[in-house]
Amino acid sequence: MLKGKKILIGITGSIAAYKIPLLVRLFIKAGAEVKVVMTGSACDFVTPLTLSTLSQQPILIEPYNKVDGSWHSHVDWGRWADVFILAPVSANTLAKMANGIADNLLTTTYLAAKCPVFFAPAMDLDMFHHPTTKKNINTLLSYGNHLIEPQTGELASGLCGEGRMEEPEVIFEVIRAFFLKSSELSGKKVLVSAGPTYEAIDPVRFIGNHSSGKMGYAIAQEAANRGAEVVLVSGPVEISVNHPLISVIKVKSAAQMADACLKSFGDADFTVMSAAVADYTVAEPAPRKIKKSGERLTLELVKTTDILAELGKMKKPGQYLAGFALETENEGSNATEKLNKKNLDLIVLNSLNDTGAGFGTSTNKVSIIFKEGNIVEFDLKPKSQVATDIWDTILSHSKSLSNSKA
Ligand code: CTP
């Protein structure tokens, strides 16, 4: 699985750096190629000579060679890697990564990297629990970077608590599992919808909703990370995605979203409708700006196509269909009703009664209800991790559906 994989390891100044030679050795033994980039202060904790001996590669620390003046390209290394593991990451480097500060070779390489990024923080307990650290970790997660959570244990300060870098053997297993997963959806086509829709009232006004699109984009990203070819039908959102396996179709209205989804559905092995589609649209949008006149203004609204229900009718054996339900009351029964009515395989329920869940936030708390009636509940997590849970669940469910048919 790891044979020939290109692993870039970034080491920062933390006592846990002394464990990284073991990590390098594990990857080399598994047949991977390893390159190491370090910050200057990382060299106080582990020597470049140890790392270059184990990786059989020169170690990069400075942006250029001070003897012959030759330039070390951060872009080349970022592009070379199949995965970039930053371990240990100090609070200082974490803050730089979250804020785009590129003042050494390691942070410039991080900014230029196109491959999946994993980061394993290591710091003292109080530093780890500082709100700034939490905020920086959440920012990195919102960029699709993967957190390798620190463990609770004895820290270099003599304190005991959270902040101890995960052990090299576990980091190695996380990366191995990642490569295993990365081919899980290869050859499969995935359709995802995301974001709100805007229903025009006149050329300057619309009826919309608060959906940020973050959940749908995270679902598309996770599917692409697992090797799927993804069509992402997106309503108007502030975010963007840059992945070679994702093609984005930008739409505004519910009718445009319906058109794009219905066209792409035939090819899709898996479809996840996470968009917040308007249920009603303006019957006759005004061709020119509506001028202020009487005390009241009445708009006539007509129903839009229920895209998911249409896809449910078109669904062929072997196609997997998942929807979302955002509820404020009778959550379980409302979601189950949608699941059955729209012929879904599962529905992801988020309740606006859960703090940190639903629209606009970077986190979500979901329950997944299966067509067989069972329910799995998840904790509040960053949306990228919710997307991982959703794909893990979809894939094990679809496997059990095909096994039960066999
Ligand atoms: N959906 C859709 N087309 C619509 C409305 C909703 O495809 N016109 C999809 C959403 O993307 C979501 C699911 O249906 O996956 C449920 O959406 P939701 O708004 O929660 O439910 P509705 O069926 O619209 O019912 P209600 O608004 O009455 O709760």
XYZ file of C-alpha atoms and ligand atoms in Angstrom:
435
model
C 0.000 0.000 0.000
C 2.797 2.455 0.866
C 5.284 1.164 -1.704
C 6.470 4.049 -3.880
C 4.349 6.622 -2.046
C 6.005 10.001 -1.653
C 5.894 11.139 1.943
C 6.977 14.633 2.932
C 7.510 15.136 6.657
C 7.706 18.611 8.221
C 9.307 18.865 11.656
C 9.005 21.893 13.936
C 10.658 22.812 17.217
C 9.163 20.563 19.852
C 10.678 17.893 22.054
C 8.473 15.315 20.269
C 10.743 15.833 17.225
C 13.032 13.170 18.705
C 10.404 10.559 17.761
C 10.345 11.429 14.054
C 13.367 9.291 13.025
C 11.244 6.291 14.006
C 8.402 7.538 11.796
C 10.820 7.990 8.873
C 12.099 4.452 9.406
C 8.576 2.998 9.415
C 7.802 4.613 6.062
C 11.134 3.597 4.523
C 10.645 0.003 5.699
C 7.193 0.021 4.084
C 8.763 0.985 0.743
C 7.803 4.674 0.706
C 10.071 7.534 -0.364
C 10.574 10.086 2.401
C 11.787 13.677 2.307
C 12.098 15.868 5.365
C 11.799 19.623 5.754
C 12.599 21.114 9.171
C 12.476 24.482 10.864
C 15.704 25.829 12.323
C 14.488 25.200 15.868
C 13.561 21.583 15.048
C 17.311 21.025 14.559
C 17.791 21.709 18.289
C 15.734 18.584 19.041
C 16.765 16.123 16.321
C 19.727 16.239 13.983
C 19.369 16.580 10.213
C 22.160 13.975 9.922
C 19.998 11.325 11.648
C 17.081 12.141 9.359
C 19.101 12.249 6.146
C 20.737 8.922 7.034
C 17.350 7.282 7.605
C 15.563 8.869 4.645
C 18.569 8.610 2.298
C 17.726 12.139 1.155
C 19.164 15.569 1.905
C 17.187 17.466 4.536
C 15.870 20.901 3.721
C 15.970 23.644 6.340
C 16.900 26.890 4.606
C 15.218 28.289 1.465
C 18.626 28.274 -0.245
C 22.013 26.655 0.105
C 24.200 29.166 1.950
C 27.405 27.699 0.449
C 26.626 27.672 -3.278
C 23.583 29.970 -3.221
C 21.326 27.400 -4.932
C 17.582 27.762 -4.395
C 15.465 25.082 -2.680
C 12.047 25.236 -4.215
C 9.214 24.867 -1.701
C 6.863 24.510 -4.679
C 8.723 21.463 -6.026
C 8.593 19.626 -2.706
C 4.938 20.484 -2.133
C 4.146 19.125 -5.603
C 6.377 16.071 -5.273
C 4.564 14.738 -2.205
C 1.552 12.399 -2.167
C 1.047 13.451 1.429
C 2.559 16.094 3.720
C 2.742 15.198 7.413
C 3.637 18.003 9.787
C 4.769 16.356 13.006
C 5.298 17.596 15.598
C 3.566 20.933 14.997
C 4.320 23.539 17.630
C 1.714 26.150 18.640
C 3.844 28.710 16.790
C 3.844 26.850 13.446
C 0.159 26.013 13.879
C -0.604 29.727 14.145
C 1.513 30.477 11.073
C -0.190 27.753 9.039
C -3.648 29.012 10.029
C -2.761 32.571 9.056
C -0.757 32.072 5.885
C 2.537 33.242 7.406
C 5.367 31.886 5.285
C 8.601 32.886 7.001
C 10.600 29.668 6.646
C 10.956 26.791 4.206
C 8.515 24.566 6.102
C 5.670 27.099 6.165
C 6.223 28.137 2.532
C 6.144 24.462 1.550
C 2.873 24.085 3.483
C 1.334 27.027 1.621
C 2.436 25.660 -1.749
C 1.480 22.024 -1.106
C -1.266 20.592 -3.304
C -1.389 17.189 -1.605
C -3.420 16.145 1.483
C -1.925 17.577 4.668
C -1.870 15.903 8.088
C -0.765 17.746 11.216
C 0.107 16.304 14.608
C 0.259 19.043 17.255
C 2.577 18.767 20.232
C 2.569 21.320 22.988
C 2.016 21.919 26.626
C -1.459 21.280 28.007
C -2.331 24.945 28.659
C -1.071 26.009 25.243
C -3.178 23.264 23.665
C -6.279 24.417 25.522
C -5.806 28.103 24.711
C -8.710 29.395 22.570
C -6.227 30.613 19.933
C -4.875 27.093 19.451
C -8.411 25.701 19.193
C -9.299 28.397 16.670
C -6.167 27.699 14.602
C -6.851 23.955 14.581
C -10.428 24.583 13.448
C -9.190 26.920 10.717
C -6.825 24.233 9.416
C -9.612 21.651 9.541
C -11.857 24.008 7.585
C -9.152 24.039 4.852
C -9.477 20.251 4.620
C -6.232 19.505 6.548
C -6.363 16.379 8.691
C -5.726 16.555 12.427
C -3.833 13.750 14.133
C -5.047 14.473 17.627
C -2.557 14.760 20.459
C -2.864 12.318 23.302
C -3.130 12.711 27.032
C 0.012 11.814 28.918
C 3.189 13.073 30.533
C 4.447 16.267 28.926
C 7.973 17.626 28.762
C 6.957 20.387 31.203
C 6.326 17.724 33.851
C 2.583 18.370 33.619
C 0.239 15.599 32.653
C -2.564 16.219 30.168
C -3.533 16.666 26.540
C -0.883 17.913 24.133
C 1.439 14.949 23.702
C 2.110 14.196 20.045
C 0.554 10.967 18.826
C 3.064 8.090 18.716
C 4.911 7.490 15.389
C 3.384 3.997 15.026
C -0.121 5.506 15.198
C 0.759 8.335 12.772
C 2.078 5.670 10.395
C -1.192 3.702 10.685
C -3.285 6.861 10.100
C -1.405 7.482 6.854
C -1.632 3.838 5.796
C -5.405 3.910 6.420
C -5.601 7.165 4.454
C -3.967 5.583 1.391
C -6.214 2.544 1.727
C -9.257 4.841 1.802
C -7.966 7.032 -1.017
C -8.723 4.350 -3.559
C -12.019 3.311 -1.972
C -14.083 5.315 -4.457
C -11.757 5.190 -7.446
C -13.643 4.543 -10.664
C -16.882 5.711 -9.000
C -18.907 8.773 -9.950
C -20.363 10.941 -7.219
C -22.917 13.742 -7.464
C -23.104 16.269 -4.619
C -25.272 19.370 -4.312
C -24.334 22.201 -1.977
C -25.263 25.670 -0.856
C -28.443 27.716 -1.073
C -30.499 28.675 -4.083
C -31.483 32.234 -4.952
C -34.964 32.783 -6.376
C -35.140 36.086 -8.230
C -37.817 38.595 -7.247
C -36.527 41.176 -9.714
C -33.080 41.869 -11.252
C -31.655 43.021 -7.889
C -33.471 40.995 -5.216
C -33.891 37.348 -4.420
C -35.275 34.898 -1.863
C -32.430 32.843 -0.407
C -31.370 31.111 2.784
C -28.418 31.006 5.168
C -26.717 27.873 3.799
C -22.936 28.449 3.508
C -22.301 25.351 1.354
C -19.512 24.235 3.728
C -21.071 20.838 4.457
C -21.643 19.966 0.786
C -18.159 21.138 -0.219
C -16.626 19.016 2.553
C -18.616 16.002 1.301
C -17.420 16.579 -2.267
C -13.814 17.009 -1.091
C -13.916 13.827 0.980
C -15.351 11.827 -1.952
C -12.575 13.144 -4.212
C -9.971 12.346 -1.540
C -11.214 8.758 -1.743
C -10.671 8.704 -5.492
C -14.173 9.462 -6.840
C -14.850 11.634 -9.849
C -17.159 14.255 -8.371
C -19.712 16.583 -9.910
C -20.472 19.324 -7.403
C -23.606 21.312 -8.201
C -23.247 24.449 -6.152
C -25.587 27.312 -5.362
C -24.093 30.768 -4.718
C -21.460 30.433 -1.949
C -18.356 32.259 -0.754
C -16.138 29.172 -0.706
C -14.254 27.476 -3.495
C -12.697 24.098 -4.091
C -9.596 23.112 -5.977
C -9.292 19.381 -6.575
C -8.487 17.709 -9.890
C -11.306 15.181 -9.396
C -14.039 17.745 -8.671
C -15.919 19.570 -11.417
C -18.116 22.347 -10.143
C -21.354 23.353 -11.861
C -22.384 26.748 -10.533
C -26.086 27.493 -10.410
C -28.306 30.120 -8.831
C -31.928 29.070 -8.791
C -33.675 25.862 -7.738
C -34.673 25.315 -11.384
C -31.023 25.525 -12.525
C -29.966 23.198 -9.717
C -32.687 20.724 -10.712
C -31.557 20.851 -14.322
C -27.882 20.190 -13.449
C -28.641 17.427 -10.928
C -31.130 15.605 -13.143
C -28.612 15.648 -16.027
C -25.717 14.290 -13.914
C -27.673 11.724 -11.921
C -27.765 8.990 -14.577
C -23.996 8.423 -14.313
C -23.722 8.749 -10.542
C -22.967 5.721 -8.383
C -23.491 7.810 -5.244
C -25.503 11.002 -4.834
C -25.596 13.217 -1.754
C -28.051 16.125 -1.869
C -26.931 18.529 0.803
C -28.117 21.747 -0.863
C -30.720 23.893 0.843
C -33.020 24.142 -2.158
C -35.856 26.679 -2.110
C -39.223 24.935 -1.880
C -40.991 27.880 -3.555
C -39.958 30.316 -6.226
C -41.420 33.608 -7.396
C -44.200 32.930 -9.911
C -43.320 35.882 -12.115
C -40.036 37.654 -11.332
C -40.276 41.318 -12.370
C -38.153 42.132 -15.435
C -37.205 45.519 -13.890
C -36.496 46.624 -10.314
C -39.744 46.799 -8.340
C -40.240 50.371 -7.177
C -41.480 51.182 -3.685
C -45.210 52.015 -3.771
C -48.053 50.869 -1.446
C -47.788 49.780 2.229
C -47.833 46.089 1.303
C -46.317 44.032 -1.440
C -47.572 40.553 -2.182
C -45.414 38.043 -4.010
C -46.964 34.965 -5.500
C -44.801 31.860 -4.977
C -45.030 28.539 -6.744
C -43.539 25.195 -5.766
C -40.137 24.229 -7.136
C -39.225 20.728 -8.277
C -38.290 18.542 -5.318
C -34.996 17.455 -6.896
C -34.274 14.717 -4.397
C -37.754 13.229 -4.774
C -37.276 13.216 -8.562
C -33.886 11.494 -8.206
C -35.552 8.962 -5.891
C -38.020 8.127 -8.678
C -35.214 7.794 -11.253
C -32.962 5.705 -8.998
C -31.858 2.388 -10.537
C -30.600 -0.682 -8.653
C -26.989 -0.105 -7.633
C -27.371 3.671 -7.355
C -27.030 5.021 -3.835
C -29.034 8.103 -2.817
C -28.572 10.176 0.344
C -30.364 13.323 1.431
C -30.221 15.849 4.223
C -32.922 17.065 6.562
C -32.626 20.263 8.545
C -35.307 20.283 11.197
C -36.390 22.438 14.114
C -38.997 20.082 15.650
C -40.031 16.398 15.553
C -36.631 15.884 13.978
C -36.506 12.065 13.837
C -40.007 11.533 12.503
C -39.802 14.376 9.952
C -36.478 13.091 8.633
C -37.737 9.495 8.462
C -40.779 10.658 6.532
C -38.513 12.419 3.974
C -36.296 9.351 3.729
C -39.266 7.120 2.863
C -41.116 9.594 0.657
C -38.035 10.379 -1.450
C -36.858 6.748 -1.745
C -33.490 7.379 -0.058
C -30.933 4.916 1.260
C -30.124 7.181 4.162
C -30.785 10.679 5.419
C -28.429 12.929 7.367
C -30.340 14.828 9.996
C -29.179 18.073 11.560
C -31.267 19.875 14.081
C -31.135 23.634 14.514
C -31.725 22.930 18.224
C -28.150 21.629 18.539
C -25.654 24.433 19.191
C -22.950 24.497 16.517
C -25.037 22.474 14.037
C -26.622 23.418 10.738
C -26.179 26.572 8.652
C -23.221 28.939 8.556
C -21.113 27.176 11.200
C -17.827 25.318 10.606
C -19.076 22.466 12.771
C -22.053 20.153 12.579
C -23.768 17.546 14.698
C -25.606 14.926 12.702
C -27.598 11.753 13.106
C -27.824 9.341 10.217
C -31.056 7.438 9.673
C -30.978 4.373 7.404
C -33.840 3.097 5.260
C -33.945 0.010 7.497
C -34.904 2.349 10.363
C -31.738 2.264 12.493
C -30.077 5.489 13.587
C -26.456 6.426 14.339
C -25.705 9.614 16.262
C -22.444 11.534 15.973
C -20.825 14.190 18.182
C -20.370 17.834 17.256
C -17.364 17.965 14.891
C -15.751 20.153 12.212
C -17.613 19.705 8.931
C -14.592 18.010 7.292
C -14.766 15.270 9.925
C -18.551 15.034 9.588
C -17.950 14.450 5.866
C -15.559 11.608 6.750
C -18.227 10.055 9.017
C -20.851 10.419 6.288
C -18.695 8.655 3.663
C -17.605 5.934 6.100
C -21.300 5.323 6.844
C -22.458 5.449 3.208
C -19.749 3.045 2.084
C -20.295 0.460 4.801
C -24.084 0.695 4.265
C -23.827 0.323 0.499
C -21.499 -2.661 0.994
C -24.027 -4.310 3.316
C -26.819 -3.616 0.788
C -24.888 -5.300 -2.023
C -23.898 -8.209 0.246
C -27.505 -8.794 1.207
C -28.455 -8.932 -2.500
C -25.627 -11.345 -3.357
N -34.504 19.037 -1.593
C -34.467 19.015 -2.977
N -35.277 19.837 -3.691
C -36.119 20.686 -3.075
C -36.170 20.701 -1.667
C -35.352 19.869 -0.958
O -33.691 18.248 -3.551
N -36.893 21.477 -3.802
C -33.640 18.099 -0.873
C -32.578 18.770 -0.014
O -31.360 18.926 -0.727
C -32.417 17.761 1.131
C -33.788 17.139 1.248
O -34.454 17.370 0.017
O -31.489 16.748 0.793
C -34.636 17.622 2.376
O -34.732 19.025 2.303
P -35.559 19.832 3.384
O -35.572 21.280 3.005
O -35.109 19.453 4.778
O -36.990 19.198 3.248
P -38.186 19.439 2.295
O -38.441 18.147 1.589
O -37.989 20.652 1.442
O -39.365 19.661 3.345
P -39.629 20.869 4.382
O -38.912 22.084 3.802
O -41.089 20.974 4.395
O -39.051 20.427 5.706
